[in-house]
PDB file of C-alpha atoms and ligand atoms in Angstrom:
ATOM      1  CA  UNK A   1      74.274 -84.517  66.181  1.00 46.00           C
ATOM      2  CA  UNK A   2      71.452 -86.438  67.780  1.00 44.00           C
ATOM      3  CA  UNK A   3      73.300 -87.182  71.059  1.00 44.00           C
ATOM      4  CA  UNK A   4      72.550 -83.797  72.507  1.00 45.00           C
ATOM      5  CA  UNK A   5      68.841 -84.135  72.086  1.00 45.00           C
ATOM      6  CA  UNK A   6      68.961 -87.729  73.467  1.00 46.00           C
ATOM      7  CA  UNK A   7      70.720 -86.495  76.563  1.00 46.00           C
ATOM      8  CA  UNK A   8      67.996 -83.926  76.940  1.00 47.00           C
ATOM      9  CA  UNK A   9      65.209 -86.393  76.626  1.00 48.00           C
ATOM     10  CA  UNK A  10      66.727 -88.751  79.233  1.00 49.00           C
ATOM     11  CA  UNK A  11      67.874 -86.359  81.911  1.00 51.00           C
ATOM     12  CA  UNK A  12      64.881 -83.923  81.941  1.00 58.00           C
ATOM     13  CA  UNK A  13      62.635 -85.165  84.615  1.00 63.00           C
ATOM     14  CA  UNK A  14      62.377 -81.698  86.161  1.00 69.00           C
ATOM     15  CA  UNK A  15      61.525 -80.217  82.791  1.00 81.00           C
ATOM     16  CA  UNK A  16      58.731 -82.755  82.375  1.00 90.00           C
ATOM     17  CA  UNK A  17      57.239 -81.794  85.703  1.00 91.00           C
ATOM     18  CA  UNK A  18      57.445 -78.149  84.828  1.00 91.00           C
ATOM     19  CA  UNK A  19      55.730 -78.914  81.495  1.00 91.00           C
ATOM     20  CA  UNK A  20      52.985 -80.871  83.320  1.00 93.00           C
ATOM     21  CA  UNK A  21      52.363 -77.930  85.585  1.00 93.00           C
ATOM     22  CA  UNK A  22      52.386 -75.471  82.687  1.00 91.00           C
ATOM     23  CA  UNK A  23      49.879 -77.657  80.749  1.00 92.00           C
ATOM     24  CA  UNK A  24      47.625 -77.771  83.825  1.00 94.00           C
ATOM     25  CA  UNK A  25      47.677 -73.951  84.068  1.00 93.00           C
ATOM     26  CA  UNK A  26      46.905 -73.621  80.413  1.00 93.00           C
ATOM     27  CA  UNK A  27      43.868 -75.978  80.722  1.00 94.00           C
ATOM     28  CA  UNK A  28      42.675 -74.098  83.782  1.00 95.00           C
ATOM     29  CA  UNK A  29      43.052 -70.654  82.114  1.00 95.00           C
ATOM     30  CA  UNK A  30      41.233 -72.046  79.042  1.00 95.00           C
ATOM     31  CA  UNK A  31      38.367 -73.362  81.199  1.00 96.00           C
ATOM     32  CA  UNK A  32      38.042 -69.957  83.006  1.00 97.00           C
ATOM     33  CA  UNK A  33      38.204 -68.007  79.836  1.00 96.00           C
ATOM     34  CA  UNK A  34      35.484 -70.216  78.140  1.00 96.00           C
ATOM     35  CA  UNK A  35      33.284 -69.661  81.152  1.00 97.00           C
ATOM     36  CA  UNK A  36      33.680 -65.893  80.968  1.00 97.00           C
ATOM     37  CA  UNK A  37      32.887 -65.934  77.251  1.00 96.00           C
ATOM     38  CA  UNK A  38      29.787 -68.043  77.819  1.00 96.00           C
ATOM     39  CA  UNK A  39      28.583 -65.736  80.527  1.00 97.00           C
ATOM     40  CA  UNK A  40      29.326 -62.746  78.389  1.00 96.00           C
ATOM     41  CA  UNK A  41      27.172 -64.049  75.533  1.00 94.00           C
ATOM     42  CA  UNK A  42      24.416 -65.166  77.934  1.00 95.00           C
ATOM     43  CA  UNK A  43      24.234 -62.246  80.310  1.00 95.00           C
ATOM     44  CA  UNK A  44      26.275 -59.217  79.311  1.00 95.00           C
ATOM     45  CA  UNK A  45      23.762 -56.719  77.768  1.00 94.00           C
ATOM     46  CA  UNK A  46      26.385 -54.858  75.855  1.00 94.00           C
ATOM     47  CA  UNK A  47      27.877 -57.969  74.292  1.00 95.00           C
ATOM     48  CA  UNK A  48      24.432 -59.252  73.440  1.00 95.00           C
ATOM     49  CA  UNK A  49      23.388 -55.910  71.973  1.00 95.00           C
ATOM     50  CA  UNK A  50      26.481 -55.880  69.675  1.00 95.00           C
ATOM     51  CA  UNK A  51      25.840 -59.468  68.654  1.00 92.00           C
ATOM     52  CA  UNK A  52      22.257 -58.629  67.711  1.00 93.00           C
ATOM     53  CA  UNK A  53      23.358 -55.603  65.760  1.00 93.00           C
ATOM     54  CA  UNK A  54      25.839 -57.727  63.732  1.00 91.00           C
ATOM     55  CA  UNK A  55      22.868 -60.069  62.853  1.00 90.00           C
ATOM     56  CA  UNK A  56      20.658 -57.265  61.851  1.00 92.00           C
ATOM     57  CA  UNK A  57      23.446 -55.730  59.727  1.00 90.00           C
ATOM     58  CA  UNK A  58      23.710 -58.969  57.844  1.00 88.00           C
ATOM     59  CA  UNK A  59      27.009 -60.020  59.311  1.00 87.00           C
ATOM     60  CA  UNK A  60      25.994 -63.020  61.299  1.00 84.00           C
ATOM     61  CA  UNK A  61      28.944 -63.973  63.395  1.00 82.00           C
ATOM     62  CA  UNK A  62      30.381 -67.350  62.569  1.00 79.00           C
ATOM     63  CA  UNK A  63      29.873 -70.117  65.082  1.00 79.00           C
ATOM     64  CA  UNK A  64      32.425 -69.870  67.820  1.00 82.00           C
ATOM     65  CA  UNK A  65      33.478 -66.511  66.583  1.00 85.00           C
ATOM     66  CA  UNK A  66      35.049 -65.819  70.053  1.00 90.00           C
ATOM     67  CA  UNK A  67      37.784 -68.137  71.043  1.00 88.00           C
ATOM     68  CA  UNK A  68      40.064 -68.467  74.050  1.00 92.00           C
ATOM     69  CA  UNK A  69      43.664 -68.987  73.113  1.00 88.00           C
ATOM     70  CA  UNK A  70      47.036 -69.378  74.621  1.00 87.00           C
ATOM     71  CA  UNK A  71      48.812 -66.254  73.583  1.00 83.00           C
ATOM     72  CA  UNK A  72      52.180 -67.228  74.885  1.00 79.00           C
ATOM     73  CA  UNK A  73      54.353 -64.131  75.339  1.00 73.00           C
ATOM     74  CA  UNK A  74      52.054 -61.653  73.689  1.00 72.00           C
ATOM     75  CA  UNK A  75      50.884 -59.248  76.385  1.00 70.00           C
ATOM     76  CA  UNK A  76      47.564 -58.378  74.836  1.00 75.00           C
ATOM     77  CA  UNK A  77      44.201 -59.417  76.142  1.00 76.00           C
ATOM     78  CA  UNK A  78      42.728 -60.193  72.837  1.00 79.00           C
ATOM     79  CA  UNK A  79      42.461 -59.361  69.199  1.00 77.00           C
ATOM     80  CA  UNK A  80      40.252 -59.228  66.153  1.00 75.00           C
ATOM     81  CA  UNK A  81      40.907 -61.031  62.917  1.00 67.00           C
ATOM     82  CA  UNK A  82      43.761 -63.071  61.662  1.00 57.00           C
ATOM     83  CA  UNK A  83      45.587 -61.573  58.712  1.00 58.00           C
ATOM     84  CA  UNK A  84      45.140 -64.208  56.097  1.00 58.00           C
ATOM     85  CA  UNK A  85      46.686 -64.475  52.748  1.00 61.00           C
ATOM     86  CA  UNK A  86      44.291 -65.021  49.868  1.00 57.00           C
ATOM     87  CA  UNK A  87      46.240 -67.276  47.535  1.00 51.00           C
ATOM     88  CA  UNK A  88      46.384 -65.753  44.149  1.00 49.00           C
ATOM     89  CA  UNK A  89      46.858 -69.018  42.157  1.00 48.00           C
ATOM     90  CA  UNK A  90      43.637 -70.480  40.671  1.00 38.00           C
ATOM     91  CA  UNK A  91      43.500 -73.787  42.442  1.00 37.00           C
ATOM     92  CA  UNK A  92      44.219 -72.387  45.883  1.00 37.00           C
ATOM     93  CA  UNK A  93      40.852 -72.107  47.433  1.00 37.00           C
ATOM     94  CA  UNK A  94      40.691 -75.655  48.647  1.00 37.00           C
ATOM     95  CA  UNK A  95      44.246 -75.938  49.825  1.00 38.00           C
ATOM     96  CA  UNK A  96      43.928 -74.388  53.257  1.00 41.00           C
ATOM     97  CA  UNK A  97      42.753 -77.226  55.481  1.00 41.00           C
ATOM     98  CA  UNK A  98      40.876 -76.836  58.701  1.00 43.00           C
ATOM     99  CA  UNK A  99      43.935 -78.083  60.527  1.00 42.00           C
ATOM    100  CA  UNK A 100      46.131 -75.353  58.965  1.00 44.00           C
ATOM    101  CA  UNK A 101      43.495 -72.871  59.796  1.00 41.00           C
ATOM    102  CA  UNK A 102      43.362 -73.867  63.440  1.00 40.00           C
ATOM    103  CA  UNK A 103      47.046 -73.871  63.621  1.00 40.00           C
ATOM    104  CA  UNK A 104      46.954 -70.329  62.365  1.00 39.00           C
ATOM    105  CA  UNK A 105      44.341 -69.277  64.900  1.00 38.00           C
ATOM    106  CA  UNK A 106      46.170 -71.012  67.823  1.00 39.00           C
ATOM    107  CA  UNK A 107      49.172 -68.782  67.129  1.00 38.00           C
ATOM    108  CA  UNK A 108      46.965 -66.029  68.465  1.00 43.00           C
ATOM    109  CA  UNK A 109      48.541 -62.622  67.801  1.00 49.00           C
ATOM    110  CA  UNK A 110      50.688 -62.998  64.744  1.00 59.00           C
ATOM    111  CA  UNK A 111      54.249 -61.828  65.174  1.00 61.00           C
ATOM    112  CA  UNK A 112      55.364 -58.554  63.602  1.00 61.00           C
ATOM    113  CA  UNK A 113      57.689 -60.666  61.373  1.00 68.00           C
ATOM    114  CA  UNK A 114      54.872 -62.748  60.134  1.00 70.00           C
ATOM    115  CA  UNK A 115      52.723 -59.782  59.294  1.00 68.00           C
ATOM    116  CA  UNK A 116      55.658 -57.990  57.733  1.00 73.00           C
ATOM    117  CA  UNK A 117      56.299 -61.008  55.460  1.00 77.00           C
ATOM    118  CA  UNK A 118      52.674 -60.994  54.368  1.00 74.00           C
ATOM    119  CA  UNK A 119      52.622 -57.205  53.796  1.00 74.00           C
ATOM    120  CA  UNK A 120      55.785 -57.486  51.652  1.00 78.00           C
ATOM    121  CA  UNK A 121      54.077 -60.208  49.594  1.00 77.00           C
ATOM    122  CA  UNK A 122      51.102 -57.987  49.080  1.00 76.00           C
ATOM    123  CA  UNK A 123      53.200 -55.049  48.023  1.00 75.00           C
ATOM    124  CA  UNK A 124      54.921 -57.135  45.438  1.00 79.00           C
ATOM    125  CA  UNK A 125      51.555 -58.261  44.091  1.00 78.00           C
ATOM    126  CA  UNK A 126      52.105 -61.868  45.169  1.00 75.00           C
ATOM    127  CA  UNK A 127      49.182 -61.918  47.546  1.00 69.00           C
ATOM    128  CA  UNK A 128      46.031 -60.258  48.716  1.00 66.00           C
ATOM    129  CA  UNK A 129      45.326 -59.985  52.369  1.00 62.00           C
ATOM    130  CA  UNK A 130      42.181 -60.080  54.308  1.00 61.00           C
ATOM    131  CA  UNK A 131      40.984 -60.080  57.927  1.00 61.00           C
ATOM    132  CA  UNK A 132      38.982 -63.060  59.071  1.00 61.00           C
ATOM    133  CA  UNK A 133      36.104 -62.199  61.348  1.00 67.00           C
ATOM    134  CA  UNK A 134      37.547 -63.982  64.238  1.00 78.00           C
ATOM    135  CA  UNK A 135      37.792 -62.775  67.882  1.00 87.00           C
ATOM    136  CA  UNK A 136      40.288 -64.245  70.224  1.00 87.00           C
ATOM    137  CA  UNK A 137      40.806 -63.628  73.947  1.00 91.00           C
ATOM    138  CA  UNK A 138      44.248 -64.345  75.372  1.00 90.00           C
ATOM    139  CA  UNK A 139      43.237 -66.690  78.164  1.00 92.00           C
ATOM    140  CA  UNK A 140      46.271 -66.160  80.385  1.00 90.00           C
ATOM    141  CA  UNK A 141      46.053 -62.411  80.374  1.00 90.00           C
ATOM    142  CA  UNK A 142      42.473 -61.953  81.546  1.00 91.00           C
ATOM    143  CA  UNK A 143      42.360 -60.302  84.925  1.00 90.00           C
ATOM    144  CA  UNK A 144      38.854 -61.154  85.709  1.00 93.00           C
ATOM    145  CA  UNK A 145      35.401 -61.620  84.134  1.00 95.00           C
ATOM    146  CA  UNK A 146      34.844 -57.906  83.692  1.00 91.00           C
ATOM    147  CA  UNK A 147      38.020 -57.635  81.814  1.00 91.00           C
ATOM    148  CA  UNK A 148      37.071 -60.524  79.565  1.00 94.00           C
ATOM    149  CA  UNK A 149      33.719 -58.888  78.798  1.00 94.00           C
ATOM    150  CA  UNK A 150      35.353 -55.562  78.021  1.00 92.00           C
ATOM    151  CA  UNK A 151      37.745 -57.266  75.647  1.00 92.00           C
ATOM    152  CA  UNK A 152      34.735 -58.912  73.951  1.00 94.00           C
ATOM    153  CA  UNK A 153      33.041 -55.624  73.556  1.00 94.00           C
ATOM    154  CA  UNK A 154      36.220 -54.034  72.175  1.00 93.00           C
ATOM    155  CA  UNK A 155      36.590 -56.759  69.540  1.00 91.00           C
ATOM    156  CA  UNK A 156      32.902 -56.752  68.698  1.00 93.00           C
ATOM    157  CA  UNK A 157      33.153 -53.042  67.899  1.00 94.00           C
ATOM    158  CA  UNK A 158      35.818 -53.944  65.436  1.00 92.00           C
ATOM    159  CA  UNK A 159      33.465 -56.548  63.959  1.00 91.00           C
ATOM    160  CA  UNK A 160      30.714 -53.997  63.638  1.00 92.00           C
ATOM    161  CA  UNK A 161      33.099 -51.571  61.844  1.00 92.00           C
ATOM    162  CA  UNK A 162      34.249 -54.270  59.467  1.00 88.00           C
ATOM    163  CA  UNK A 163      30.648 -54.965  58.694  1.00 88.00           C
ATOM    164  CA  UNK A 164      29.339 -51.477  58.218  1.00 89.00           C
ATOM    165  CA  UNK A 165      32.111 -50.068  56.019  1.00 85.00           C
ATOM    166  CA  UNK A 166      34.692 -51.340  53.627  1.00 79.00           C
ATOM    167  CA  UNK A 167      37.246 -50.748  56.334  1.00 84.00           C
ATOM    168  CA  UNK A 168      40.749 -51.679  55.445  1.00 86.00           C
ATOM    169  CA  UNK A 169      42.679 -51.607  58.757  1.00 88.00           C
ATOM    170  CA  UNK A 170      45.692 -53.473  57.323  1.00 84.00           C
ATOM    171  CA  UNK A 171      46.559 -50.813  54.761  1.00 87.00           C
ATOM    172  CA  UNK A 172      44.575 -47.771  55.791  1.00 93.00           C
ATOM    173  CA  UNK A 173      46.054 -46.481  59.109  1.00 95.00           C
ATOM    174  CA  UNK A 174      43.295 -43.872  59.497  1.00 96.00           C
ATOM    175  CA  UNK A 175      40.698 -46.581  59.322  1.00 94.00           C
ATOM    176  CA  UNK A 176      42.680 -48.574  61.887  1.00 94.00           C
ATOM    177  CA  UNK A 177      43.003 -45.531  64.169  1.00 96.00           C
ATOM    178  CA  UNK A 178      39.325 -44.918  63.853  1.00 96.00           C
ATOM    179  CA  UNK A 179      38.192 -48.377  64.848  1.00 95.00           C
ATOM    180  CA  UNK A 180      40.648 -48.524  67.684  1.00 95.00           C
ATOM    181  CA  UNK A 181      39.460 -45.214  69.068  1.00 96.00           C
ATOM    182  CA  UNK A 182      35.900 -46.429  68.953  1.00 96.00           C
ATOM    183  CA  UNK A 183      36.723 -49.803  70.449  1.00 94.00           C
ATOM    184  CA  UNK A 184      38.615 -48.252  73.377  1.00 92.00           C
ATOM    185  CA  UNK A 185      36.010 -45.631  73.865  1.00 92.00           C
ATOM    186  CA  UNK A 186      32.892 -47.829  73.738  1.00 93.00           C
ATOM    187  CA  UNK A 187      34.230 -50.907  75.494  1.00 91.00           C
ATOM    188  CA  UNK A 188      34.611 -49.378  78.919  1.00 82.00           C
ATOM    189  CA  UNK A 189      38.278 -50.236  78.999  1.00 80.00           C
ATOM    190  CA  UNK A 190      38.990 -46.661  80.171  1.00 79.00           C
ATOM    191  CA  UNK A 191      36.988 -47.606  83.312  1.00 64.00           C
ATOM    192  CA  UNK A 192      33.847 -45.605  82.634  1.00 57.00           C
ATOM    193  CA  UNK A 193      31.565 -48.604  82.705  1.00 55.00           C
ATOM    194  CA  UNK A 194      32.949 -49.676  86.088  1.00 52.00           C
ATOM    195  CA  UNK A 195      32.744 -46.220  87.497  1.00 49.00           C
ATOM    196  CA  UNK A 196      29.068 -45.895  86.524  1.00 56.00           C
ATOM    197  CA  UNK A 197      28.219 -49.369  87.678  1.00 54.00           C
ATOM    198  CA  UNK A 198      29.680 -48.454  90.991  1.00 46.00           C
ATOM    199  CA  UNK A 199      27.309 -45.490  91.161  1.00 53.00           C
ATOM    200  CA  UNK A 200      30.056 -42.871  90.951  1.00 47.00           C
ATOM    201  CA  UNK A 201      29.399 -39.575  89.311  1.00 49.00           C
ATOM    202  CA  UNK A 202      31.921 -38.729  86.626  1.00 53.00           C
ATOM    203  CA  UNK A 203      33.013 -35.195  86.881  1.00 54.00           C
ATOM    204  CA  UNK A 204      36.035 -35.253  84.494  1.00 55.00           C
ATOM    205  CA  UNK A 205      34.400 -37.523  81.924  1.00 55.00           C
ATOM    206  CA  UNK A 206      35.750 -35.978  78.707  1.00 53.00           C
ATOM    207  CA  UNK A 207      39.182 -35.094  80.012  1.00 63.00           C
ATOM    208  CA  UNK A 208      40.120 -38.405  81.493  1.00 68.00           C
ATOM    209  CA  UNK A 209      38.246 -40.562  78.986  1.00 79.00           C
ATOM    210  CA  UNK A 210      39.726 -38.872  75.889  1.00 86.00           C
ATOM    211  CA  UNK A 211      43.288 -39.135  77.158  1.00 84.00           C
ATOM    212  CA  UNK A 212      42.953 -42.801  78.079  1.00 85.00           C
ATOM    213  CA  UNK A 213      41.312 -43.672  74.797  1.00 90.00           C
ATOM    214  CA  UNK A 214      44.010 -41.828  72.806  1.00 92.00           C
ATOM    215  CA  UNK A 215      46.859 -43.540  74.722  1.00 90.00           C
ATOM    216  CA  UNK A 216      45.419 -47.012  74.196  1.00 91.00           C
ATOM    217  CA  UNK A 217      44.466 -46.463  70.595  1.00 94.00           C
ATOM    218  CA  UNK A 218      48.007 -45.353  69.789  1.00 95.00           C
ATOM    219  CA  UNK A 219      49.347 -48.559  71.252  1.00 93.00           C
ATOM    220  CA  UNK A 220      46.981 -50.661  69.118  1.00 91.00           C
ATOM    221  CA  UNK A 221      47.847 -48.746  65.930  1.00 93.00           C
ATOM    222  CA  UNK A 222      51.508 -49.305  66.659  1.00 93.00           C
ATOM    223  CA  UNK A 223      50.979 -53.026  66.501  1.00 88.00           C
ATOM    224  CA  UNK A 224      50.392 -52.852  62.768  1.00 88.00           C
ATOM    225  CA  UNK A 225      53.806 -52.532  61.064  1.00 89.00           C
ATOM    226  CA  UNK A 226      52.204 -50.450  58.269  1.00 89.00           C
ATOM    227  CA  UNK A 227      51.121 -47.758  60.699  1.00 94.00           C
ATOM    228  CA  UNK A 228      53.574 -48.026  63.602  1.00 94.00           C
ATOM    229  CA  UNK A 229      55.777 -45.136  62.663  1.00 96.00           C
ATOM    230  CA  UNK A 230      53.166 -42.416  62.671  1.00 97.00           C
ATOM    231  CA  UNK A 231      50.685 -43.977  65.042  1.00 96.00           C
ATOM    232  CA  UNK A 232      50.247 -40.713  67.076  1.00 97.00           C
ATOM    233  CA  UNK A 233      49.479 -38.732  63.912  1.00 98.00           C
ATOM    234  CA  UNK A 234      46.829 -41.181  62.683  1.00 97.00           C
ATOM    235  CA  UNK A 235      45.112 -41.279  66.040  1.00 97.00           C
ATOM    236  CA  UNK A 236      45.161 -37.489  66.152  1.00 97.00           C
ATOM    237  CA  UNK A 237      43.732 -37.178  62.684  1.00 98.00           C
ATOM    238  CA  UNK A 238      40.927 -39.550  63.352  1.00 97.00           C
ATOM    239  CA  UNK A 239      40.181 -38.656  66.901  1.00 97.00           C
ATOM    240  CA  UNK A 240      37.564 -35.971  66.837  1.00 95.00           C
ATOM    241  CA  UNK A 241      35.266 -37.744  64.408  1.00 96.00           C
ATOM    242  CA  UNK A 242      35.673 -41.252  65.697  1.00 96.00           C
ATOM    243  CA  UNK A 243      35.452 -40.451  69.397  1.00 95.00           C
ATOM    244  CA  UNK A 244      32.061 -38.894  68.766  1.00 94.00           C
ATOM    245  CA  UNK A 245      30.885 -41.820  66.747  1.00 95.00           C
ATOM    246  CA  UNK A 246      29.057 -44.152  69.090  1.00 94.00           C
ATOM    247  CA  UNK A 247      27.415 -46.418  66.486  1.00 95.00           C
ATOM    248  CA  UNK A 248      25.713 -48.845  66.938  1.00 95.00           C
ATOM    249  CA  UNK A 249      24.790 -47.274  70.311  1.00 94.00           C
ATOM    250  CA  UNK A 250      22.570 -44.123  70.271  1.00 88.00           C
ATOM    251  CA  UNK A 251      25.032 -42.624  72.680  1.00 84.00           C
ATOM    252  CA  UNK A 252      27.978 -43.688  74.650  1.00 82.00           C
ATOM    253  CA  UNK A 253      26.819 -46.878  76.413  1.00 79.00           C
ATOM    254  CA  UNK A 254      28.573 -45.887  79.701  1.00 65.00           C
ATOM    255  CA  UNK A 255      26.306 -42.880  80.005  1.00 41.00           C
ATOM    256  CA  UNK A 256      23.052 -44.772  79.856  1.00 36.00           C
TER     257      UNK A 256
HETATM  258 ZN1   ZN B   1      41.454 -53.134  68.944  1.00 88.52          ZN
END
């Protein structure tokens, strides 16, 4: 039984070299991402504005709220929150160690199966779920610094929404659709920020923007197994109200 793995260990020089190169790339990606995050916090006015708003609203972001992680095969640029099980047994509070926690974070986007398992437990009354206020950027999928900062703004909008309402995006698909619409709309991911920065006049603002926001919000809603099946309907139902809702900005930041 063990001979196969021994063979592997001995005759795998090529694999070791490949692993060394992969590790080097991971380290480089991480370094670049950390730099983007630092610059975002120090210089990006939108990121700074949202951070300050969180403080004013009484939701001081935890230290190192924004992390750079290796997201492996997941294609996303980042995410908000880690679905965590609140253990229902009385002595449980102290059983989650920091090590376990960081293992959980380092998994980045949880797999559909993991989330399904947690959701099933909650349905059966065995567990309660909550979202941790944690933002992660997937370091290997950031195209450039602008992309990193847009992803930060996107996730900070989710943090603001979690702070201002008793939002339950795990179980309430309309809540989820609403915060995704707002995050896509206000982050500039539909290219408005860049267009304006480049001094271009936007003639088809509502048309293009709304379509892009809708499409991207639907994709995000589909990522929650509770909401995947009717993602389009949820986004449609929430769209008008949530697309208009620019809180905590007075108006759409890309129009300033
Ligand atoms: Zn989102």
